[in-house]
Tab-separated table of C-alpha atoms in Angstrom:
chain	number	residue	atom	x	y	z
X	65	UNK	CA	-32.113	-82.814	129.468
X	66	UNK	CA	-28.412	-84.174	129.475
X	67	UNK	CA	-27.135	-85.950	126.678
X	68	UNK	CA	-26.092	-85.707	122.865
X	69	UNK	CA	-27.387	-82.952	120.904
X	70	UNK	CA	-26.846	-83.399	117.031
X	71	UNK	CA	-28.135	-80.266	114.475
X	72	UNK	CA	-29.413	-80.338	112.342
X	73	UNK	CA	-31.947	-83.254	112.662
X	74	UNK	CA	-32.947	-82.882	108.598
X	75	UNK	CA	-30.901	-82.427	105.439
X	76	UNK	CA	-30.911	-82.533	101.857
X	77	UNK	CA	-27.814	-81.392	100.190
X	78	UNK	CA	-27.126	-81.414	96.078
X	79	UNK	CA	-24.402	-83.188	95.055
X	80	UNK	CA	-21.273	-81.533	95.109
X	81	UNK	CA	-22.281	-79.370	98.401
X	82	UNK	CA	-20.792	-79.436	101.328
X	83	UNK	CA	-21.927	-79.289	105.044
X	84	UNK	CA	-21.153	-80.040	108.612
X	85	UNK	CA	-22.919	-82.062	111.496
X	86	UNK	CA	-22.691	-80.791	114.895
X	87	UNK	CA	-22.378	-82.901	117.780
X	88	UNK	CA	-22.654	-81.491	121.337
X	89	UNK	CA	-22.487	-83.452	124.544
X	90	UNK	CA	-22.561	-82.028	128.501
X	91	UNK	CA	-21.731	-85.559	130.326
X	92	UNK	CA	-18.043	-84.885	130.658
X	93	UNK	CA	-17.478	-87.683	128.444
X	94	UNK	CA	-14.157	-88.852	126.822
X	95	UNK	CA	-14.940	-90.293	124.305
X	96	UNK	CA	-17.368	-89.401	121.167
X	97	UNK	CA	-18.547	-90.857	117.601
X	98	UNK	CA	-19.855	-91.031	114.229
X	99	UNK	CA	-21.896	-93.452	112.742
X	100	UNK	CA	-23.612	-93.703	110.007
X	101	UNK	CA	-26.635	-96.111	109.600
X	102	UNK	CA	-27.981	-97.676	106.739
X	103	UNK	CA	-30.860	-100.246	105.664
X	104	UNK	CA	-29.396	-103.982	105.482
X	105	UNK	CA	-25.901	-102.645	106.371
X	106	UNK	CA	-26.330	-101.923	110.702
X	107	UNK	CA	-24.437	-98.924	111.795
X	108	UNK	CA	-20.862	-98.391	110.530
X	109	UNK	CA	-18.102	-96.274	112.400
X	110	UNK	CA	-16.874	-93.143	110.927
X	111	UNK	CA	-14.523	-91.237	112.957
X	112	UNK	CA	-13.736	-91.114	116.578
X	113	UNK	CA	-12.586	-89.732	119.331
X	114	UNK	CA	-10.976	-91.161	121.941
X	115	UNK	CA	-10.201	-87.951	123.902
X	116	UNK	CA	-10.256	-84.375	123.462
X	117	UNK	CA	-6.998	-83.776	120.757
X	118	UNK	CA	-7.337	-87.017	119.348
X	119	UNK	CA	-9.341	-88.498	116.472
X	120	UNK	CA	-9.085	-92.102	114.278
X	121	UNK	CA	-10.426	-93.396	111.343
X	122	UNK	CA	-13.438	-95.941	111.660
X	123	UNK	CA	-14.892	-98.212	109.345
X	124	UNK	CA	-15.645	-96.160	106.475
X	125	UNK	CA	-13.889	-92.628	107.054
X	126	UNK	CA	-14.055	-91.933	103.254
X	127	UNK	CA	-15.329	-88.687	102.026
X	128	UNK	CA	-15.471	-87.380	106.149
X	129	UNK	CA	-13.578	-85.127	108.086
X	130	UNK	CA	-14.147	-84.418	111.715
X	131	UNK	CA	-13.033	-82.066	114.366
X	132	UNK	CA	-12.776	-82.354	118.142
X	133	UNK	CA	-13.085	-78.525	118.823
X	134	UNK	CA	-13.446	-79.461	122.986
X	135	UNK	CA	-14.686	-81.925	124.971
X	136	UNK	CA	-17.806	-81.056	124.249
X	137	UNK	CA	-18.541	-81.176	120.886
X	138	UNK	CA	-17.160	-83.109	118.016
X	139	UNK	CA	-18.537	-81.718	114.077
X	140	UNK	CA	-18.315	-84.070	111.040
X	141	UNK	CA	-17.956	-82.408	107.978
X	142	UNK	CA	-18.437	-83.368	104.305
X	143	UNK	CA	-16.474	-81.695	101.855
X	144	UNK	CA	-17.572	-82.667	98.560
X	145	UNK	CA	-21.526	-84.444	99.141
X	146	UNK	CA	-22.165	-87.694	96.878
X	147	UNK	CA	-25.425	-89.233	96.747
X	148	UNK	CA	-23.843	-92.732	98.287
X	149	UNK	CA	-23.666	-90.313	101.641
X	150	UNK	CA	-27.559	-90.453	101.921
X	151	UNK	CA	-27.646	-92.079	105.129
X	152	UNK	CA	-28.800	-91.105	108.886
X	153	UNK	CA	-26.061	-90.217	111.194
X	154	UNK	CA	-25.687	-90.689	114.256
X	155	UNK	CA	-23.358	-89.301	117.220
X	156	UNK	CA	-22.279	-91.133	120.777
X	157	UNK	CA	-20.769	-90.017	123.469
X	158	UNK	CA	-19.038	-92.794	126.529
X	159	UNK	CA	-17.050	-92.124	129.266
X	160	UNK	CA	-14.319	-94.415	128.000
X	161	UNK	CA	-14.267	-96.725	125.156
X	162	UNK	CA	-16.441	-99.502	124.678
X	163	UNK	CA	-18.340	-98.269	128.021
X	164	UNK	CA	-21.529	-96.282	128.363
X	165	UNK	CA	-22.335	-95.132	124.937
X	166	UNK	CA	-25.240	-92.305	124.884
X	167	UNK	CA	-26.692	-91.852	121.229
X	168	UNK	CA	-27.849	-88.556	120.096
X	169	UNK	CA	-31.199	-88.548	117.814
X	170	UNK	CA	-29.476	-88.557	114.649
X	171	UNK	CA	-29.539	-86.380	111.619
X	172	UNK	CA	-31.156	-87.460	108.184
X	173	UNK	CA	-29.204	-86.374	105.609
X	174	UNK	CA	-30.164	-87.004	101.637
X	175	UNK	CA	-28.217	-85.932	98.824
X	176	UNK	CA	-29.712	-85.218	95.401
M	49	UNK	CA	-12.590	-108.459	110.426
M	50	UNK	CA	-15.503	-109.259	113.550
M	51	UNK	CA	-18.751	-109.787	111.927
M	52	UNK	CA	-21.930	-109.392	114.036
M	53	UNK	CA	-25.227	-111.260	112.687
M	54	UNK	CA	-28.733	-111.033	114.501
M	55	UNK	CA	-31.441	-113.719	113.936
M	56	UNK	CA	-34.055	-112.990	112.916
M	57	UNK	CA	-34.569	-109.941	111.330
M	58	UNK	CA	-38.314	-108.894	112.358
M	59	UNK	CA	-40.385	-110.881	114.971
M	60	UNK	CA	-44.039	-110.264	115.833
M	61	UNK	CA	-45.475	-111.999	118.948
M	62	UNK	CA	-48.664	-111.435	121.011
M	63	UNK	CA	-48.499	-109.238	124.157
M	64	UNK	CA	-47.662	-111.223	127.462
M	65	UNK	CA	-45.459	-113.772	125.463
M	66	UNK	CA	-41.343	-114.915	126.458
M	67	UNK	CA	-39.284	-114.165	123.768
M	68	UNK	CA	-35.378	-114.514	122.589
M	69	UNK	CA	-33.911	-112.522	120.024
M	70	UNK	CA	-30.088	-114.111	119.051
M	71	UNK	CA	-26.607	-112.770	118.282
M	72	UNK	CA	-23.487	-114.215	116.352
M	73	UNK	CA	-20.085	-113.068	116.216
M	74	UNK	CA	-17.188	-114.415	114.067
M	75	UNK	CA	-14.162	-113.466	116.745
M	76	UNK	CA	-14.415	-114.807	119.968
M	77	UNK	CA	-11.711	-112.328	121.233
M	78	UNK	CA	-14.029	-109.167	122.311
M	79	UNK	CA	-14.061	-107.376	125.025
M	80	UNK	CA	-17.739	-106.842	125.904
M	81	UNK	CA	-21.093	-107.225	124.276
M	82	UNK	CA	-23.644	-104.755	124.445
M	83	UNK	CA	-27.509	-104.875	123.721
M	84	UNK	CA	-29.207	-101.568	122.596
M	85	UNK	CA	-32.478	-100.537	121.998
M	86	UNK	CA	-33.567	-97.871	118.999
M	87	UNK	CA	-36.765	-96.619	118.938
M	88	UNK	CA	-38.280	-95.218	115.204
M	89	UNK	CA	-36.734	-92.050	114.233
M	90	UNK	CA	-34.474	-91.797	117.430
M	91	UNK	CA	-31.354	-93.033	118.453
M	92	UNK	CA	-29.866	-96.040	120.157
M	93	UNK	CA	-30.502	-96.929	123.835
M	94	UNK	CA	-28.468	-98.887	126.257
M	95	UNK	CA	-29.844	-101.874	127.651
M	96	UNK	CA	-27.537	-104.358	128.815
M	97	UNK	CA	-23.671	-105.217	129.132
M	98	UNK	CA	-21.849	-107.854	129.434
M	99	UNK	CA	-18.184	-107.804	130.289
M	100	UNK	CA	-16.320	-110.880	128.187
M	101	UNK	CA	-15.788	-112.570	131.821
M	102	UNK	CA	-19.249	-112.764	132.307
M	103	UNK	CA	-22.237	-115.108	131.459
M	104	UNK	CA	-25.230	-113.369	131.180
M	105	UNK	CA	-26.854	-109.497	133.058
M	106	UNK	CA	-30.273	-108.796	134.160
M	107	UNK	CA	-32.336	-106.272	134.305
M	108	UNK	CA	-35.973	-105.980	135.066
M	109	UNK	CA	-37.659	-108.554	132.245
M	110	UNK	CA	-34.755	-108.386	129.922
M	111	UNK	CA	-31.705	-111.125	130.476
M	112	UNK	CA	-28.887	-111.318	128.533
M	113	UNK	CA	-26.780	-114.775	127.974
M	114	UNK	CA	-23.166	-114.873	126.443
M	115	UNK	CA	-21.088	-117.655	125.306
M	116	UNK	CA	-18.137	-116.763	123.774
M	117	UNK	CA	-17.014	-119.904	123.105
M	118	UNK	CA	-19.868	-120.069	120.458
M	119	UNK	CA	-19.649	-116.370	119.768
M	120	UNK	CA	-23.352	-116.343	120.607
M	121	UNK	CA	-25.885	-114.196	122.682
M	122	UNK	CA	-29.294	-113.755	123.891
M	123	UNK	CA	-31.238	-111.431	124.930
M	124	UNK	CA	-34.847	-112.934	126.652
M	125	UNK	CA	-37.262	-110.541	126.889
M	126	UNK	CA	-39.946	-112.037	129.417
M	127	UNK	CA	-44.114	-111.060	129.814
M	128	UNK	CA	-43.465	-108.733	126.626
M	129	UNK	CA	-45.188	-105.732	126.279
M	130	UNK	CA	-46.620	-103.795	123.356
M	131	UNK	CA	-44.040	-100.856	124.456
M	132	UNK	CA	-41.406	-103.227	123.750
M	133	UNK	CA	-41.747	-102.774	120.216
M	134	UNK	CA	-38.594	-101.295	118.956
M	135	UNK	CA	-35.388	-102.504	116.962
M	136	UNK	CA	-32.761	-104.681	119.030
M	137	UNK	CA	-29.255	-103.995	118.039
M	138	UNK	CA	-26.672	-106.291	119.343
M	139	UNK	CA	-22.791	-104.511	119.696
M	140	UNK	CA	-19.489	-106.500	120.290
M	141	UNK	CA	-16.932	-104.396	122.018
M	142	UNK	CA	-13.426	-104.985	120.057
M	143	UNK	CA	-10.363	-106.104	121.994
M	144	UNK	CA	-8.436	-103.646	119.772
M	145	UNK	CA	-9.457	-100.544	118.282
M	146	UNK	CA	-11.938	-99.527	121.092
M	147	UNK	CA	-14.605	-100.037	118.665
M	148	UNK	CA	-18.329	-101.539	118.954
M	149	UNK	CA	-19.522	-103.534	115.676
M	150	UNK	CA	-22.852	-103.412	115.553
M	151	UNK	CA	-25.603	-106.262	114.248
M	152	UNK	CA	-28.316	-104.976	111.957
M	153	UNK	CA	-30.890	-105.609	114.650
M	154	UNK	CA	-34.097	-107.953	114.834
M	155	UNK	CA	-37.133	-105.538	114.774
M	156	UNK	CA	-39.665	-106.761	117.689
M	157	UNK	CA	-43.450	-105.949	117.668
M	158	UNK	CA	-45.572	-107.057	120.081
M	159	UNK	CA	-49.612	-106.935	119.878
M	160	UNK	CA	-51.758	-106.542	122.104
């Protein structure tokens, strides 16, 4: 089916360890997202993309890193994993900004 | 900074009943407001949009009201139905920074 594939869809990491989130999308889309959602705080913007070459800080871009490797896909990494990064995480896709936003499944990542 | 509040946070109604769940926002300057739907353990679904020029969308038995004036919305959700039990999320669309803030959602259940 067509729409935002995020690996993996489970995670626990130790503190200290790092690891990247994949994010793969075949709608031709622009633009594409990270969010990161936790209990009592709604979902908070990471990184994104605007278009393919350019990235921008979100909300809480602390302890994140992300690449646009193609239109396609768009990985956030994290370098250096900290037990306030337990969260689920979620990637979008939209054909332009604010428009049209397609939400992959998330991943579920807990660190120890 | 916008600030996106959704009241209130769980509702539980009996099957076949009209419902509205509500949505503030602190800046009155956005650009669109967007309801989603999520859906335990998955990700976020579009329901509605409403451009900032607009006054409410429709769509099946969902409507959705804006007044930005107020920096409220609605979404009524008519003849509900136990598979409309999910989490609402409301998402203001940012004039700058081509950014959605997201509520923290009213979770619905409906019984049957």
């Amino acid at each position: 089916n067509a729409g935002v594939t995020q690996t993996p869809k489970f995670q626990v990491l130790k503190t200290g360890q790092s690891m990247t989130l994949q994010c793969a999308q075949d709608m031709n889309h622009n633009s594409m997202y990270w969010y990161r959602q936790d209990p009592g705080m709604g979902l908070r913007l990471i990184y994104y993309s605007a278009s393919e070459g350019t990235t921008d800080k979100g909300e809480v871009p602390n302890g994140y890193n992300v690449s646009r490797l193609n239109k396609r896909e768009f990985s956030l990494r994290l370098e250096s994993a900290a037990p306030s990064q337990t969260s689920v995480y979620f990637c979008a896709s939209s054909p332009q900004a604010l428009y049209g936003y397609t939400f992959g499944s998330g991943t579920r990542l807990t660190v120890v | 900074k916008q600030e996106v509040t959704q009241i209130p946070a769980a509702l539980s109604v009996p099957e076949g009943e009209n419902l509205v769940l509500n949505c503030s926002f602190t800046d009155s300057a956005i650009y669109n407001l967007q309801w989603f739907r999520q859906d335990p353990g998955k990700g976020l679904t579009s329901l509605l949009l409403i451009q900032s020029s607009q006054r409410e969308q429709t769509s099946g038995r969902l409507n959705a009201s804006l007044d930005k004036s107020s920096g409220r919305s609605t979404l009524y959700i008519a003849a509900s139905q136990p598979g409309d039990s999910a989490t609402y999320l409301c998402a203001v669309g940012e004039t700058s920074g081509s950014r959605l803030t997201f509520g923290e959602g009213t979770q619905l259940t409906v019984n049957p």
